[in-house]
Amino acid sequence: MRRRFLVAAASAAGGGLMSFAAQADEASKKARVVVQVSEADPARWNLVLNNVRNLQEDLGAANVAIEVVAYGPGIGMLKLDAVTNSRVSEAIKAGVQVAACENTMRSQKLARSDMHPAVSYVPAGVVEIVKRQQEGWAYLRP
Amino acid sequence: MRRRFLVAAASAAGGGLMSFAAQADEASKKARVVVQVSEADPARWNLVLNNVRNLQEDLGAANVAIEVVAYGPGIGMLKLDAVTNSRVSEAIKAGVQVAACENTMRSQKLARSDMHPAVSYVPAGVVEIVKRQQEGWAYLRP
Amino acid sequence: MRRRFLVAAASAAGGGLMSFAAQADEASKKARVVVQVSEADPARWNLVLNNVRNLQEDLGAANVAIEVVAYGPGIGMLKLDAVTNSRVSEAIKAGVQVAACENTMRSQKLARSDMHPAVSYVPAGVVEIVKRQQEGWAYLRP
C-alpha cells in the first residue's frame, strides 16, 4: 500500500499525466501471487504445483511473480523426503520462490538439513502471506 | 490496480475534488467477490452456494458482483450429474457468474456436454482468480 | 478502497507532498488481517490460533489488527464447550476481535448463551470477510 501512495504522491506533486500513466503501467504489468500451503496432504501439494505451473504457462513466466509459502502442517511439502521433491525443484528452476516457515520448523524440530536444499526461508509464513497481500499481491489458497 | 491509478491520474490532472469523490463513490458502491471451489467435497460445494446466497441477501444482489470459479478437484461441482446441479442453476439465475476451468476439463477429459449447461468457461481457473484480485475483487475460499 | 480514494483526493486538491506522505505513512503503519474459520476441525482451529499468535508476536500486537470470523462448519470453534475455549479467551484478551456469524447460529439453532461469552457477533460472516478485504485488509484462510 505504501508504494501505491508514494507513486500517487510523486505524480500529484510534480509529474504530469504521462509519467503517471507510465508508472501505473509499469506497476500493473506483472501479476504477483503468494500461494499458501498449510495442509499435510500430498494431493494438495500437487494441486499447488499444478496451479503454479498453470499461472506461469498462461501468463508467461516473465509476467508473474510467484511465492509459495509453506507453514504449519504444510511444511512437509518442503522436506527433503517429500514425494513432491522433484516438482519443487522444477518450480524453483522456473523462477518460483518457495519459502519454508522457520516458526514451524522450530516447533517441529526441523533443521535446514532436513529441507529441500533450494528453498528459501521466512521467519513466519503467516506474516509473509499478510505482508505480501498488503503490498498488493494476490493470495491463493488452493 | 490499473483502474485505480487511472482514476487517480485523471483527477490529479484535471478533475476537482467533487468529480474525484463522485468517481470514488461509483467505484466503491459495488462489492466484487471471486469465490474458489477447489475441493471434491459436496458439503463444501453447498457451503459455497450458501455463502453466495448470503452475500446476495445481505448486500442486495444488485450491490455485489460474484464469480464462482471451479477448478482442480472442485470441477465436479459443475458437472451435469453433480448433486448441487439445481442449486447451481438457481445461483446463475440470480446473477452469479459460475465458471469452469478449461485446463482442468482437459486434464480430466471432460467435454462441455458433460457440464452444467449454464456455466461459463475460463481458460485457467487459477489465472482468473488471480486476475480478479489484482483488479480489486475480494477473494473467498470457503 | 473508498478511504484510499479520499486520502488521495485530499492531497491532490490541497495538500503538499509532505502531508500526503504523512498520511500514507499513518495508513500503512498497521497491518490488518481478517482470518476465516469455516471448518469443523479442532486441528484447524488450533492452527488459526497459532497463526494469530504468530502475527502478534512477529509484528507486535500494536501493529496489527486481527479479526477472526467463524461461520458455517467453523462456528463450533466459538461454542461454549469448544476444546479451544481457553485459547479463544487468550486471543481476545490479547486484542484480537473474534466474531461469530449470526446467520450460521440461526441455521444451527445456537443462542448467544451457547457461545463463548467474550466473542462479538456479525450478521453474516461471509459479508464481513468480503467487506474487510474491500477496505484493504489482508485475508487469511488457514
Coordinates of C-alpha atoms in Angstrom, one line a residue:
Chain A
M1 CA 0.0 0.0 0.0
R2 CA 2.8 2.3 0.8
R3 CA 4.3 2.0 -2.7
R4 CA 0.9 2.9 -4.2
F5 CA 0.7 6.0 -2.1
L6 CA 4.2 7.1 -3.0
V7 CA 3.7 6.7 -6.7
A8 CA 0.5 8.8 -6.4
A9 CA 2.2 11.4 -4.3
A10 CA 5.0 11.8 -6.8
S11 CA 2.5 12.3 -9.5
A12 CA 0.3 14.7 -7.6
A13 CA 3.4 16.8 -6.6
G14 CA 5.2 17.2 -9.9
G15 CA 4.5 14.6 -12.6
G16 CA 2.1 15.0 -15.5
L17 CA -0.4 12.6 -16.7
M18 CA 2.1 10.8 -19.0
S19 CA 4.6 10.0 -16.4
F20 CA 1.9 8.9 -14.0
A21 CA 0.4 6.6 -16.6
A22 CA 3.8 5.2 -17.4
Q23 CA 4.4 4.4 -13.8
A24 CA 1.0 2.9 -13.4
D25 CA 1.6 0.7 -16.5
E26 CA 5.0 -0.4 -15.1
A27 CA 3.4 -1.4 -11.8
S28 CA 0.4 -3.2 -13.3
K29 CA 2.3 -5.2 -15.9
K30 CA 3.3 -8.0 -13.7
A31 CA 0.9 -10.1 -11.7
R32 CA 2.1 -11.1 -8.2
V33 CA 0.7 -14.0 -6.2
V34 CA 1.5 -15.5 -2.9
V35 CA 0.4 -19.1 -2.6
Q36 CA -0.3 -20.8 0.7
V37 CA 0.5 -24.4 1.6
S38 CA -0.9 -25.2 5.1
E39 CA -2.1 -28.8 4.8
A40 CA -0.3 -32.1 5.3
D41 CA -1.8 -33.5 2.1
P42 CA 0.3 -34.5 -0.9
A43 CA -2.7 -34.3 -3.2
R44 CA -3.0 -30.6 -2.2
W45 CA 0.8 -30.1 -2.7
N46 CA 0.4 -31.4 -6.2
L47 CA -2.5 -29.1 -6.8
V48 CA -0.4 -26.2 -5.6
L49 CA 2.4 -27.1 -8.0
N50 CA -0.2 -27.5 -10.9
N51 CA -1.6 -24.1 -10.1
V52 CA 1.9 -22.5 -10.1
R53 CA 2.7 -24.2 -13.5
N54 CA -0.6 -23.0 -15.0
L55 CA 0.0 -19.4 -13.8
Q56 CA 3.4 -19.4 -15.5
E57 CA 2.1 -21.1 -18.7
D58 CA -0.9 -18.9 -19.1
L59 CA 0.5 -15.5 -18.1
G60 CA 4.1 -16.2 -19.2
A61 CA 6.7 -16.8 -16.5
A62 CA 8.2 -13.3 -17.0
N63 CA 4.8 -11.7 -16.3
V64 CA 4.0 -13.2 -12.9
A65 CA 5.9 -13.3 -9.7
I66 CA 5.0 -16.3 -7.6
E67 CA 5.9 -17.0 -4.0
V68 CA 4.9 -20.3 -2.4
V69 CA 4.9 -20.2 1.4
A70 CA 4.6 -23.5 3.4
Y71 CA 3.8 -23.4 7.1
G72 CA 2.1 -25.4 9.8
P73 CA 1.1 -28.9 8.6
G74 CA 2.1 -27.7 5.0
I75 CA 5.8 -27.7 5.9
G76 CA 6.0 -31.3 4.9
M77 CA 5.9 -30.3 1.2
L78 CA 9.4 -28.8 1.5
K79 CA 11.1 -31.7 3.4
L80 CA 13.9 -33.5 1.8
D81 CA 12.0 -36.7 1.6
A82 CA 8.7 -35.2 0.3
V83 CA 7.0 -37.0 -2.6
T84 CA 6.9 -33.6 -4.3
N85 CA 10.6 -33.1 -4.1
S86 CA 11.4 -33.1 -7.9
R87 CA 8.4 -31.0 -8.7
V88 CA 9.6 -28.4 -6.1
S89 CA 13.0 -28.4 -7.8
E90 CA 11.3 -27.7 -11.2
A91 CA 9.3 -24.9 -9.8
I92 CA 12.3 -23.2 -8.3
K93 CA 14.3 -23.6 -11.5
A94 CA 11.3 -22.0 -13.3
G95 CA 11.7 -18.9 -11.1
V96 CA 9.2 -19.5 -8.4
Q97 CA 10.2 -18.5 -4.9
V98 CA 9.5 -21.3 -2.5
A99 CA 9.7 -20.5 1.2
A100 CA 9.6 -22.5 4.4
C101 CA 8.4 -21.0 7.7
E102 CA 11.1 -21.0 10.4
N103 CA 8.5 -20.8 13.2
T104 CA 7.0 -24.1 12.0
M105 CA 10.5 -25.6 11.6
R106 CA 11.3 -24.8 15.2
S107 CA 8.1 -26.2 16.6
Q108 CA 8.6 -29.4 14.5
K109 CA 12.3 -29.6 15.3
L110 CA 13.3 -29.4 11.7
A111 CA 16.8 -28.2 10.7
R112 CA 17.7 -26.7 7.3
S113 CA 19.4 -30.0 6.6
D114 CA 16.0 -31.7 6.7
M115 CA 14.7 -29.5 4.0
H116 CA 14.8 -29.3 0.2
P117 CA 18.2 -27.7 -0.5
A118 CA 16.9 -25.0 -2.8
V119 CA 14.1 -23.5 -0.7
S120 CA 14.3 -20.1 0.9
Y121 CA 13.3 -19.2 4.5
V122 CA 10.9 -16.7 6.1
P123 CA 10.7 -16.1 9.9
A124 CA 7.0 -16.6 9.9
G125 CA 5.0 -17.9 7.0
V126 CA 1.8 -16.3 8.1
V127 CA 3.4 -12.8 8.4
E128 CA 4.9 -13.2 4.9
I129 CA 1.5 -14.0 3.4
V130 CA -0.1 -11.0 5.1
K131 CA 2.7 -8.6 4.2
R132 CA 2.6 -9.7 0.5
Q133 CA -1.2 -9.0 0.4
Q134 CA -0.7 -5.6 2.0
E135 CA 1.9 -4.9 -0.8
G136 CA -0.8 -5.6 -3.4
W137 CA -0.1 -9.3 -4.2
A138 CA -3.0 -11.6 -4.9
Y139 CA -3.5 -14.6 -2.5
L140 CA -4.1 -18.1 -3.5
R141 CA -5.0 -20.9 -1.0
P142 CA -5.5 -24.0 -3.2
Chain B
M1 CA -4.8 -1.8 -9.8
R2 CA -4.5 -0.2 -13.2
R3 CA -8.0 1.3 -12.9
R4 CA -7.3 2.8 -9.5
F5 CA -4.2 4.5 -11.0
L6 CA -6.1 5.9 -13.9
V7 CA -8.9 7.3 -11.9
A8 CA -6.3 9.0 -9.6
A9 CA -4.4 10.2 -12.6
A10 CA -7.5 11.8 -14.2
S11 CA -8.3 13.6 -11.0
A12 CA -4.7 14.8 -10.4
A13 CA -4.5 16.1 -14.0
G14 CA -7.8 17.9 -14.4
G15 CA -10.6 17.0 -12.1
G16 CA -11.7 18.8 -8.9
L17 CA -12.4 17.2 -5.6
M18 CA -16.1 16.8 -6.4
S19 CA -15.7 14.8 -9.6
F20 CA -13.0 12.6 -7.9
A21 CA -15.2 11.9 -5.0
A22 CA -18.1 11.0 -7.3
Q23 CA -15.9 8.6 -9.2
A24 CA -14.6 7.1 -5.9
D25 CA -18.2 6.6 -4.8
E26 CA -19.2 5.0 -8.0
A27 CA -16.2 2.6 -7.7
S28 CA -16.8 1.7 -4.1
K29 CA -20.6 1.2 -4.3
K30 CA -20.5 -2.4 -5.5
A31 CA -18.7 -5.2 -3.8
R32 CA -16.9 -7.7 -6.0
V33 CA -16.0 -11.2 -4.9
V34 CA -14.4 -14.2 -6.6
V35 CA -15.2 -17.5 -4.9
Q36 CA -12.9 -20.5 -5.3
V37 CA -14.1 -24.1 -5.5
S38 CA -11.1 -26.5 -5.5
E39 CA -12.3 -29.5 -3.4
A40 CA -14.1 -32.6 -4.4
D41 CA -16.4 -32.3 -1.5
P42 CA -20.2 -31.8 -1.9
A43 CA -20.5 -30.4 1.6
R44 CA -18.0 -27.7 0.6
W45 CA -20.0 -27.1 -2.6
N46 CA -23.1 -26.5 -0.6
L47 CA -21.2 -24.1 1.7
V48 CA -20.1 -22.2 -1.3
L49 CA -23.6 -21.9 -2.5
N50 CA -24.8 -20.9 0.9
N51 CA -22.1 -18.2 1.0
V52 CA -23.1 -16.8 -2.4
R53 CA -26.8 -16.7 -1.4
N54 CA -25.9 -14.9 1.9
L55 CA -23.8 -12.4 0.1
Q56 CA -26.7 -11.6 -2.3
E57 CA -29.3 -11.5 0.5
D58 CA -27.2 -9.3 2.9
L59 CA -25.7 -6.9 0.4
G60 CA -28.6 -7.0 -2.2
A61 CA -28.0 -8.8 -5.4
A62 CA -27.6 -5.6 -7.3
N63 CA -24.8 -4.4 -5.0
V64 CA -22.4 -7.3 -5.3
A65 CA -20.8 -9.0 -8.3
I66 CA -20.0 -12.6 -7.6
E67 CA -17.9 -15.0 -9.7
V68 CA -17.6 -18.6 -8.7
V69 CA -14.6 -20.4 -10.2
A70 CA -14.3 -24.2 -10.0
Y71 CA -11.0 -25.9 -10.9
G72 CA -9.0 -28.9 -10.0
P73 CA -10.8 -31.3 -7.7
G74 CA -13.6 -28.7 -7.5
I75 CA -14.7 -29.1 -11.1
G76 CA -17.1 -31.9 -10.0
M77 CA -19.4 -29.2 -8.7
L78 CA -20.2 -28.1 -12.2
K79 CA -20.7 -31.5 -13.8
L80 CA -24.1 -32.3 -15.3
D81 CA -24.7 -35.0 -12.7
A82 CA -23.5 -33.1 -9.6
V83 CA -25.7 -33.2 -6.5
T84 CA -25.6 -29.4 -6.5
N85 CA -27.0 -29.1 -10.0
S86 CA -30.3 -27.4 -9.2
R87 CA -28.6 -25.0 -6.7
V88 CA -26.0 -24.0 -9.4
S89 CA -29.0 -23.3 -11.7
E90 CA -30.5 -21.0 -9.1
A91 CA -27.3 -19.2 -8.5
I92 CA -26.8 -18.5 -12.2
K93 CA -30.5 -17.3 -12.5
A94 CA -29.8 -15.0 -9.5
G95 CA -27.0 -13.3 -11.5
V96 CA -24.0 -15.2 -10.2
Q97 CA -21.3 -16.0 -12.8
V98 CA -20.2 -19.6 -12.4
A99 CA -17.1 -20.6 -14.4
A100 CA -15.4 -23.9 -15.1
C101 CA -11.7 -24.2 -15.7
E102 CA -10.9 -25.5 -19.2
N103 CA -7.4 -26.6 -18.1
T104 CA -9.0 -28.9 -15.5
M105 CA -11.6 -30.1 -18.0
R106 CA -8.8 -31.1 -20.5
S107 CA -6.8 -33.0 -17.8
Q108 CA -10.0 -34.8 -16.7
K109 CA -11.2 -35.4 -20.2
L110 CA -14.4 -33.5 -19.7
A111 CA -16.3 -32.0 -22.6
R112 CA -18.8 -29.1 -22.4
S113 CA -21.6 -31.7 -22.9
D114 CA -20.5 -33.2 -19.5
M115 CA -21.1 -29.9 -17.7
H116 CA -24.0 -27.9 -16.3
P117 CA -25.4 -26.2 -19.4
A118 CA -25.5 -22.7 -18.0
V119 CA -21.9 -22.4 -16.7
S120 CA -19.3 -20.2 -18.4
Y121 CA -15.7 -21.1 -19.1
V122 CA -12.3 -19.7 -18.3
P123 CA -9.1 -20.9 -19.8
A124 CA -7.4 -21.3 -16.4
G125 CA -9.3 -21.1 -13.1
V126 CA -6.3 -20.1 -11.1
V127 CA -5.4 -17.2 -13.5
E128 CA -9.0 -15.9 -13.3
I129 CA -8.8 -15.9 -9.5
V130 CA -5.5 -14.0 -9.5
K131 CA -6.6 -11.5 -12.2
R132 CA -9.8 -10.7 -10.3
Q133 CA -7.9 -10.0 -7.1
Q134 CA -5.4 -7.8 -9.0
E135 CA -8.4 -5.9 -10.3
G136 CA -9.6 -5.2 -6.7
W137 CA -12.0 -8.1 -6.2
A138 CA -12.2 -9.8 -2.7
Y139 CA -11.3 -13.5 -2.6
L140 CA -13.3 -16.1 -0.8
R141 CA -12.1 -19.6 -0.3
P142 CA -14.8 -21.4 1.7
Chain C
M1 CA -10.9 1.4 -1.2
R2 CA -13.1 4.5 -0.5
R3 CA -10.6 5.7 2.2
R4 CA -7.7 5.3 -0.2
F5 CA -9.5 7.5 -2.7
L6 CA -10.4 10.2 -0.2
V7 CA -6.8 10.4 1.1
A8 CA -5.6 10.8 -2.5
A9 CA -8.3 13.3 -3.3
A10 CA -7.5 15.5 -0.3
S11 CA -3.8 15.5 -1.3
A12 CA -4.5 16.2 -4.9
A13 CA -6.8 19.1 -4.0
G14 CA -4.8 21.0 -1.4
G15 CA -2.1 19.0 0.4
G16 CA 1.6 19.0 -0.4
L17 CA 3.9 16.1 -0.7
M18 CA 4.7 16.1 3.0
S19 CA 1.2 15.9 4.2
F20 CA 0.4 13.2 1.7
A21 CA 3.4 11.1 2.7
A22 CA 2.5 11.6 6.4
Q23 CA -1.0 10.3 5.7
A24 CA 0.3 7.4 3.7
D25 CA 2.6 6.5 6.5
E26 CA -0.1 6.6 9.0
A27 CA -2.3 4.4 6.9
S28 CA 0.4 1.8 6.1
K29 CA 1.8 1.5 9.6
K30 CA -0.7 -1.1 10.8
A31 CA -1.3 -4.4 9.1
R32 CA -4.9 -5.6 9.1
V33 CA -5.9 -9.2 8.6
V34 CA -9.3 -10.9 8.6
V35 CA -8.9 -14.7 9.4
Q36 CA -11.5 -17.2 8.3
V37 CA -12.6 -20.2 10.2
S38 CA -15.0 -22.3 8.1
E39 CA -14.2 -25.9 9.0
A40 CA -15.4 -28.2 11.8
D41 CA -11.9 -29.3 12.6
P42 CA -10.3 -28.6 16.0
A43 CA -6.8 -29.1 14.5
R44 CA -7.6 -26.3 12.1
W45 CA -8.9 -24.1 14.9
N46 CA -5.6 -24.5 16.7
L47 CA -3.7 -23.6 13.6
V48 CA -5.8 -20.4 13.3
L49 CA -5.0 -19.6 16.9
N50 CA -1.3 -20.3 16.3
N51 CA -1.3 -18.0 13.3
V52 CA -2.9 -15.2 15.2
R53 CA -0.4 -15.5 18.0
N54 CA 2.5 -15.5 15.5
L55 CA 1.1 -12.4 13.8
Q56 CA 1.0 -10.6 17.1
E57 CA 4.5 -11.8 18.2
D58 CA 6.2 -11.1 14.9
L59 CA 4.6 -7.8 14.0
G60 CA 3.9 -6.6 17.6
A61 CA 0.3 -6.7 18.8
A62 CA 0.0 -2.9 18.5
N63 CA 1.0 -3.0 14.8
V64 CA -1.6 -5.5 13.5
A65 CA -5.4 -5.5 13.7
I66 CA -6.7 -9.1 13.6
E67 CA -10.3 -10.2 13.2
V68 CA -11.2 -13.8 13.3
V69 CA -14.5 -14.7 11.7
A70 CA -16.1 -18.1 12.3
Y71 CA -19.0 -19.2 10.1
G72 CA -20.6 -22.4 8.7
P73 CA -19.0 -25.5 10.0
G74 CA -16.4 -23.3 11.7
I75 CA -18.8 -21.9 14.2
G76 CA -18.0 -24.8 16.5
M77 CA -14.8 -23.1 17.5
L78 CA -16.7 -20.4 19.3
K79 CA -19.1 -22.6 21.2
L80 CA -19.0 -22.6 25.0
D81 CA -17.9 -26.2 25.1
A82 CA -15.2 -26.0 22.3
V83 CA -11.8 -27.6 23.1
T84 CA -10.3 -24.2 22.0
N85 CA -12.2 -22.3 24.6
S86 CA -9.3 -21.1 26.8
R87 CA -7.2 -20.2 23.7
V88 CA -10.0 -18.1 22.3
S89 CA -10.2 -16.3 25.7
E90 CA -6.4 -15.6 25.5
A91 CA -6.7 -14.3 21.9
I92 CA -9.5 -11.9 22.9
K93 CA -7.5 -10.7 25.9
A94 CA -4.6 -10.0 23.6
G95 CA -6.7 -7.7 21.5
V96 CA -7.9 -10.0 18.7
Q97 CA -11.5 -9.5 17.6
V98 CA -13.3 -12.8 17.4
A99 CA -16.7 -12.8 15.7
A100 CA -19.4 -15.4 15.3
C101 CA -21.7 -15.4 12.3
E102 CA -25.4 -14.9 13.3
N103 CA -26.6 -16.4 10.0
T104 CA -24.9 -19.7 10.9
M105 CA -26.1 -19.5 14.5
R106 CA -29.7 -19.2 13.3
S107 CA -29.4 -22.2 10.9
Q108 CA -27.7 -24.3 13.7
K109 CA -30.2 -23.1 16.3
L110 CA -27.5 -21.6 18.5
A111 CA -28.2 -18.9 21.0
R112 CA -25.7 -16.4 22.4
S113 CA -25.8 -18.4 25.7
D114 CA -24.3 -21.3 23.7
M115 CA -21.3 -19.3 22.7
H116 CA -18.0 -18.2 24.3
P117 CA -19.1 -15.2 26.4
A118 CA -16.4 -12.8 25.0
V119 CA -17.0 -13.2 21.3
S120 CA -18.6 -10.5 19.2
Y121 CA -21.2 -11.0 16.5
V122 CA -21.6 -10.2 12.8
P123 CA -24.8 -10.6 10.9
A124 CA -23.1 -12.6 8.1
G125 CA -19.5 -13.9 8.4
V126 CA -19.0 -14.1 4.7
V127 CA -20.1 -10.5 4.2
E128 CA -17.7 -9.4 7.0
I129 CA -14.8 -11.1 5.3
V130 CA -15.6 -9.5 1.9
K131 CA -16.1 -6.1 3.4
R132 CA -12.8 -6.2 5.2
Q133 CA -10.9 -7.1 2.1
Q134 CA -12.6 -4.3 0.1
E135 CA -11.4 -2.0 2.9
G136 CA -7.8 -3.1 2.3
W137 CA -7.4 -5.9 4.9
A138 CA -5.4 -9.0 4.1
Y139 CA -7.3 -12.3 4.1
L140 CA -6.0 -15.4 5.7
R141 CA -7.7 -18.8 5.3
P142 CA -5.6 -21.3 7.3

